[in-house]
Amino acid sequence: MPSATNRPINRKVVLVEYVNGMVGPEHFRIEEEPAREPGEGEVLVKADSLSIDAFIRTSLNAVEGLHQQVPLGGAVVALGVGRVIESNAPGFAVGDAVSGPLLAQTYATMPAAMLQKIDDALPLSTYLGALGLTTGITAYAGIRYVGEVKAGDTVLVSAAAGAVGSIAAQVAKNLGAKVIGLAGGPEKVAFLTRTLGLDSGIDYKNEDVAARLKVLAPDGIDVFFDNVGGELLDIALDHIRERGRVVICGAISQYNDHDHVRGPSLYLRLAERYARMEGFTVMHFAERYGEAHAQLAQWLKAGTLKMPEQVEHGIDAFPAALRRLFEGGNTGKMLVKP
Ligand SMILES: NC(=O)c1ccc[n+]([C@@H]2O[C@H](COP(=O)([O-])OP(=O)(O)OC[C@H]3O[C@@H](n4cnc5c(N)ncnc54)[C@H](OP(=O)(O)O)[C@@H]3O)[C@@H](O)[C@H]2O)c1
């Protein structure tokens, strides 16, 4: 165990100003301090990868909204994976691989009860992506339990080249659905069909989405898995079929102006077509995490589920990586290796 004088130096991303609008490096600073020795029941974890998630942005508003607020001067929230390097907790040994709310920092001293041990036969980052709570498990819950996707359905997914969207689209494919993805730019649309194996993609930034949907889904869509909200939600509502399901996973187009969220104007399509719209958070399905994890792991092993990663290196890259999510600058799962 390192002595008090040669403790590992923790570098953490601290919030210096609440965010109103686009998030950027100006809202944060990096602080350094010796990593605290673990107290009773605690462990010290060296972070291997941190998950860059859309929910981090909503925790940075001056007014508490969707997620618990980060206090000014506090370390920014982030889920991560890493290895135990000091343990003062029964059942946790040096070298164990763990996942949990490590925060945006290089070392985390925290209660072992907040961590889960993970199997390091797989790359640790898999537990943030395909098998991660805020990515794979969220996508699976939304497609299976909320959207109730079945073979033969036509499924539309927004932000389909992002983390949750990539997995949601592939889960629907694995269930036998025809899947159309929405993404920004021709490279991302090529990624949807060539890398992820979706049936088709629409470049919402450069194509007329409504016109393309008429061609690609002439009978309408059974399920819309929405990560984006705003105008795309209205277009999808206009194309929903009888008994269709609109799954509200998120609305990333609205997070930068939480006080003026644009709601759907075509919601009466739900009544006209006996369709439903239902929101969820992954936490609502806690009792089914095991089932979701097992199925995702099986598809991963079989090669019918992929989670390409976009990795940035160094904790200093954290703020810019977070911003990139809101500029469409990521393909697949955005991670920081601190
Ligand atoms: N319900 C839950 O429990 C839960 C859990 C986790 C995540 N989520 C939600 O899942 C969604 C995806 O999150 P993620 O962490 O996986 O991020 P992500 O999809 O990896 O990255 C975000 C993507 O959203 C797209 N985007 C950003 N701003 C946009 C805008 N104004 N209009 C249209 N598209 C925009 C960009 O793709 P393009 O380049 O294609 O525009 C970007 O790559 C978010 O809405 C998040 O809140 C929900």
XYZ file of C-alpha atoms and ligand atoms in Angstrom:
386
model
C 0.000 0.000 0.000
C 1.443 3.460 -0.889
C 2.510 5.561 2.126
C 0.867 8.923 2.921
C 3.654 10.715 1.125
C 3.498 8.753 -2.097
C -0.251 8.402 -2.557
C -1.386 8.204 -6.203
C -2.396 11.641 -7.507
C -6.062 11.846 -8.462
C -6.973 14.237 -11.304
C -10.671 15.118 -11.412
C -12.995 17.192 -13.602
C -14.754 19.785 -11.438
C -17.760 21.940 -12.390
C -16.958 25.673 -12.121
C -20.050 27.137 -13.802
C -23.569 25.798 -14.380
C -24.320 25.169 -18.023
C -26.978 27.051 -19.948
C -26.807 26.062 -23.613
C -23.910 24.162 -25.149
C -21.510 22.515 -22.715
C -17.792 23.128 -23.198
C -14.369 23.035 -21.547
C -15.007 26.553 -20.106
C -17.458 25.044 -17.576
C -14.843 22.845 -15.921
C -11.368 22.770 -14.438
C -9.073 19.901 -13.583
C -8.058 19.563 -9.912
C -5.316 17.354 -8.472
C -5.143 15.830 -5.007
C -3.623 12.709 -3.396
C -6.103 9.842 -3.631
C -7.709 9.324 -0.198
C -6.929 6.066 1.612
C -9.992 3.808 1.730
C -11.883 3.828 5.044
C -13.848 0.927 6.495
C -15.833 -0.764 3.693
C -14.158 1.331 0.988
C -11.836 0.603 -1.931
C -9.538 2.714 -4.087
C -10.178 2.177 -7.801
C -7.927 3.206 -10.690
C -10.236 4.154 -13.560
C -9.746 2.296 -16.841
C -12.570 3.912 -18.881
C -15.240 6.537 -18.209
C -18.594 6.554 -19.988
C -19.559 9.786 -21.761
C -23.340 9.841 -21.386
C -26.022 12.338 -22.372
C -27.340 12.354 -18.777
C -24.127 14.052 -17.595
C -25.275 17.204 -19.405
C -28.630 17.340 -17.609
C -26.848 17.146 -14.223
C -25.010 20.407 -15.004
C -28.052 22.730 -15.158
C -28.458 25.465 -12.517
C -31.935 24.102 -11.799
C -32.384 20.466 -10.937
C -34.137 18.670 -13.775
C -34.059 15.145 -15.070
C -31.024 14.125 -13.032
C -29.424 15.020 -9.706
C -27.418 18.244 -9.960
C -23.612 18.376 -9.665
C -22.703 21.067 -7.053
C -20.349 23.877 -8.097
C -16.840 22.758 -7.155
C -17.935 19.106 -7.191
C -16.581 16.318 -9.367
C -18.678 15.671 -12.463
C -20.785 12.503 -12.472
C -19.672 9.608 -14.665
C -19.986 5.867 -14.723
C -16.759 3.991 -15.148
C -14.870 0.736 -14.988
C -11.511 0.117 -13.361
C -9.457 -2.027 -11.027
C -9.203 -2.061 -7.253
C -5.703 -0.967 -6.180
C -6.334 -0.767 -2.407
C -9.094 -2.532 -0.487
C -10.545 -2.079 2.977
C -13.721 -3.972 2.109
C -14.457 -7.664 2.563
C -14.966 -9.486 -0.739
C -12.928 -6.962 -2.782
C -9.273 -7.753 -3.528
C -6.522 -5.778 -5.219
C -6.776 -6.445 -8.956
C -10.553 -6.993 -9.020
C -12.294 -5.414 -12.002
C -15.286 -3.261 -11.027
C -17.890 -0.934 -12.523
C -19.893 1.855 -10.912
C -20.271 5.639 -10.419
C -16.545 6.459 -10.346
C -17.087 10.165 -11.268
C -14.956 12.015 -13.843
C -11.567 11.302 -12.268
C -8.536 9.082 -12.520
C -8.834 7.439 -9.043
C -11.959 6.911 -6.940
C -12.050 6.138 -3.204
C -15.571 4.935 -2.559
C -17.771 2.443 -0.705
C -17.389 -1.007 -2.229
C -21.169 -1.392 -1.887
C -21.573 1.101 -4.765
C -19.523 -1.088 -7.104
C -20.171 -4.266 -9.007
C -17.469 -6.797 -9.695
C -17.174 -7.548 -13.421
C -15.688 -10.435 -15.373
C -12.447 -9.330 -17.006
C -12.577 -12.050 -19.663
C -14.156 -9.275 -21.788
C -12.567 -5.831 -22.329
C -13.673 -3.786 -19.291
C -15.250 -1.099 -21.482
C -17.857 -3.664 -22.631
C -19.516 -3.025 -19.251
C -20.051 0.613 -20.235
C -21.129 -0.114 -23.831
C -22.949 -3.234 -24.996
C -23.426 -4.510 -21.419
C -23.551 -1.086 -19.754
C -26.522 0.152 -17.758
C -26.869 3.436 -19.658
C -26.202 1.886 -23.076
C -26.908 -1.804 -23.714
C -29.342 -2.419 -20.866
C -31.206 0.839 -21.608
C -31.532 -0.028 -25.292
C -32.680 -3.577 -24.548
C -35.284 -2.426 -21.998
C -36.673 0.175 -24.393
C -36.928 -2.154 -27.378
C -38.094 -5.310 -25.574
C -40.111 -4.184 -22.586
C -41.476 -0.794 -23.678
C -41.602 -1.096 -27.474
C -42.458 -4.813 -27.383
C -40.740 -5.235 -30.751
C -41.475 -8.527 -32.498
C -40.403 -10.219 -35.722
C -41.796 -8.496 -38.799
C -42.165 -5.065 -37.145
C -40.781 -2.002 -38.880
C -38.694 -0.085 -36.331
C -37.295 3.436 -36.631
C -34.454 4.506 -34.292
C -33.145 8.077 -33.866
C -29.487 8.854 -33.005
C -28.990 5.332 -34.366
C -25.222 5.764 -34.823
C -24.798 6.752 -31.160
C -24.363 4.403 -28.195
C -27.938 3.635 -27.094
C -29.272 3.939 -30.648
C -26.706 1.502 -32.094
C -27.663 -1.168 -29.595
C -31.419 -0.473 -29.798
C -31.288 -0.871 -33.572
C -29.300 -4.123 -33.354
C -31.559 -5.546 -30.636
C -34.523 -4.925 -32.944
C -32.639 -6.633 -35.809
C -31.868 -9.619 -33.602
C -35.591 -9.874 -32.828
C -36.381 -10.091 -36.541
C -37.557 -6.533 -37.202
C -36.872 -4.398 -40.247
C -34.832 -1.479 -38.909
C -34.344 2.033 -40.255
C -31.857 4.313 -38.507
C -31.727 8.118 -38.414
C -28.280 9.718 -38.176
C -26.504 12.941 -39.121
C -24.303 12.744 -42.232
C -23.515 10.224 -44.986
C -20.641 8.555 -43.068
C -22.935 7.757 -40.165
C -25.612 6.394 -42.521
C -22.967 4.132 -44.120
C -21.997 3.004 -40.591
C -25.637 2.041 -39.916
C -25.969 -0.237 -42.904
C -22.389 -1.516 -43.373
C -21.157 -1.870 -39.809
C -24.362 -2.410 -37.845
C -26.267 -4.251 -40.601
C -29.457 -2.170 -40.470
C -31.847 -2.351 -43.408
C -31.514 1.340 -44.229
C -30.501 4.707 -42.872
C -31.712 8.260 -43.350
C -29.384 11.253 -43.115
C -31.700 13.616 -41.253
C -29.338 16.536 -41.781
C -29.336 16.315 -45.579
C -32.414 14.313 -46.595
C -36.177 14.880 -46.420
C -36.956 12.402 -43.629
C -40.726 12.301 -44.266
C -40.244 11.639 -47.982
C -37.649 8.909 -47.338
C -39.901 7.224 -44.762
C -42.713 7.054 -47.324
C -40.362 5.071 -49.576
C -38.625 2.927 -46.944
C -41.705 2.204 -44.812
C -44.709 2.660 -47.113
C -47.057 0.999 -44.593
C -45.730 3.112 -41.725
C -43.651 2.219 -38.658
C -44.635 -0.068 -35.800
C -42.117 1.236 -33.282
C -40.209 4.504 -33.011
C -37.347 4.361 -30.483
C -36.612 8.028 -29.854
C -33.369 9.424 -28.457
C -33.693 12.877 -30.001
C -37.182 14.470 -29.692
C -38.103 17.752 -31.416
C -38.980 17.741 -35.097
C -37.978 14.101 -35.689
C -40.550 12.971 -33.120
C -43.317 14.759 -35.021
C -42.242 13.229 -38.325
C -42.245 9.766 -36.769
C -45.676 10.323 -35.189
C -46.989 11.180 -38.634
C -45.805 7.763 -39.871
C -46.907 5.619 -36.936
C -49.116 2.639 -37.769
C -52.274 1.385 -36.111
C -51.320 0.028 -32.670
C -47.810 1.505 -33.051
C -45.520 2.253 -30.087
C -43.407 5.381 -29.595
C -40.674 4.751 -27.022
C -39.324 7.907 -25.371
C -35.791 6.967 -24.330
C -34.479 10.540 -24.419
C -34.595 13.869 -26.248
C -31.013 14.996 -26.755
C -32.058 17.825 -29.106
C -33.791 19.453 -26.109
C -31.232 19.101 -23.295
C -29.404 22.368 -23.953
C -32.547 24.410 -23.274
C -34.408 22.483 -20.643
C -36.770 25.385 -19.856
C -38.164 25.456 -23.387
C -38.568 21.813 -24.372
C -40.401 21.457 -27.675
C -43.236 18.957 -27.300
C -44.796 16.987 -30.151
C -47.555 18.776 -32.054
C -48.793 15.664 -33.898
C -49.665 13.688 -30.779
C -53.247 13.251 -31.991
C -51.888 10.614 -34.412
C -51.794 8.424 -31.295
C -55.579 8.667 -30.983
C -56.248 8.378 -34.715
C -54.162 5.191 -34.937
C -54.793 3.634 -31.537
C -51.048 4.008 -30.916
C -49.234 4.726 -27.670
C -46.250 6.778 -26.551
C -44.413 5.678 -23.404
C -41.317 7.005 -21.673
C -38.995 5.049 -19.412
C -35.691 5.163 -17.581
C -33.539 2.086 -17.319
C -34.014 2.191 -13.511
C -37.654 1.174 -14.007
C -36.443 -2.251 -15.138
C -33.984 -3.032 -12.327
C -35.534 -6.452 -11.722
C -34.853 -7.408 -15.362
C -31.186 -6.323 -15.639
C -30.007 -9.924 -15.306
C -32.237 -11.143 -18.123
C -31.221 -8.215 -20.371
C -27.509 -8.730 -19.605
C -27.711 -12.470 -20.411
C -29.366 -11.922 -23.796
C -27.022 -9.077 -24.800
C -23.985 -11.168 -23.777
C -25.252 -14.062 -25.892
C -25.670 -11.865 -28.986
C -22.229 -10.327 -28.386
C -20.687 -13.786 -28.278
C -22.594 -14.851 -31.394
C -21.357 -11.739 -33.230
C -24.864 -10.373 -33.926
C -24.307 -7.394 -31.617
C -21.461 -4.908 -31.980
C -20.561 -1.791 -30.054
C -17.910 0.215 -31.884
C -16.171 2.633 -29.499
C -14.792 6.121 -29.927
C -12.068 6.576 -27.327
C -10.470 9.834 -26.172
C -7.337 9.668 -24.035
C -6.537 11.545 -20.818
C -8.912 13.022 -18.214
C -8.335 16.485 -19.733
C -10.248 15.243 -22.806
C -13.425 14.668 -20.761
C -15.135 18.093 -21.293
C -14.545 18.121 -25.055
C -15.713 14.508 -25.334
C -18.949 15.419 -23.539
C -19.517 18.336 -25.867
C -19.005 16.097 -28.899
C -22.136 14.107 -27.971
C -24.204 17.256 -28.551
C -22.506 18.086 -31.831
C -22.880 14.609 -33.317
C -19.107 14.160 -33.070
C -19.292 10.533 -31.931
C -19.955 7.280 -33.755
C -20.736 4.412 -31.393
C -19.922 4.538 -27.689
C -17.986 7.601 -26.540
C -15.421 6.775 -23.847
C -12.562 8.532 -22.097
C -9.575 6.471 -20.970
C -8.268 8.694 -18.202
N -34.116 6.417 -20.617
C -32.939 6.098 -20.095
O -32.832 5.457 -19.035
C -31.691 6.521 -20.814
C -30.427 6.010 -20.433
C -29.295 6.387 -21.183
C -29.446 7.259 -22.249
N -30.683 7.744 -22.560
C -30.861 8.653 -23.707
O -30.343 8.028 -24.868
C -30.000 9.045 -25.805
C -28.635 8.744 -26.411
O -27.647 8.913 -25.408
P -26.166 8.359 -25.579
O -25.475 8.630 -24.292
O -26.214 6.990 -26.126
O -25.549 9.352 -26.650
P -25.129 9.028 -28.152
O -26.341 8.573 -28.891
O -23.916 8.180 -28.182
O -24.701 10.463 -28.673
C -25.653 11.428 -28.910
C -26.029 11.500 -30.403
O -27.230 12.245 -30.508
C -27.275 12.923 -31.739
N -27.661 14.329 -31.521
C -27.067 15.223 -30.696
N -27.711 16.411 -30.760
C -28.722 16.239 -31.653
C -29.745 17.102 -32.159
N -29.848 18.375 -31.758
N -30.609 16.600 -33.078
C -30.506 15.324 -33.486
N -29.571 14.459 -33.050
C -28.699 14.918 -32.139
C -25.868 12.853 -32.347
O -25.903 11.957 -33.447
P -26.101 12.515 -34.964
O -24.731 12.867 -35.452
O -26.701 11.354 -35.662
O -26.975 13.714 -34.879
C -25.017 12.256 -31.227
O -24.000 11.426 -31.708
C -30.093 10.374 -25.070
O -31.310 11.003 -25.384
C -30.089 9.951 -23.625
O -30.694 10.883 -22.773
C -31.783 7.396 -21.870
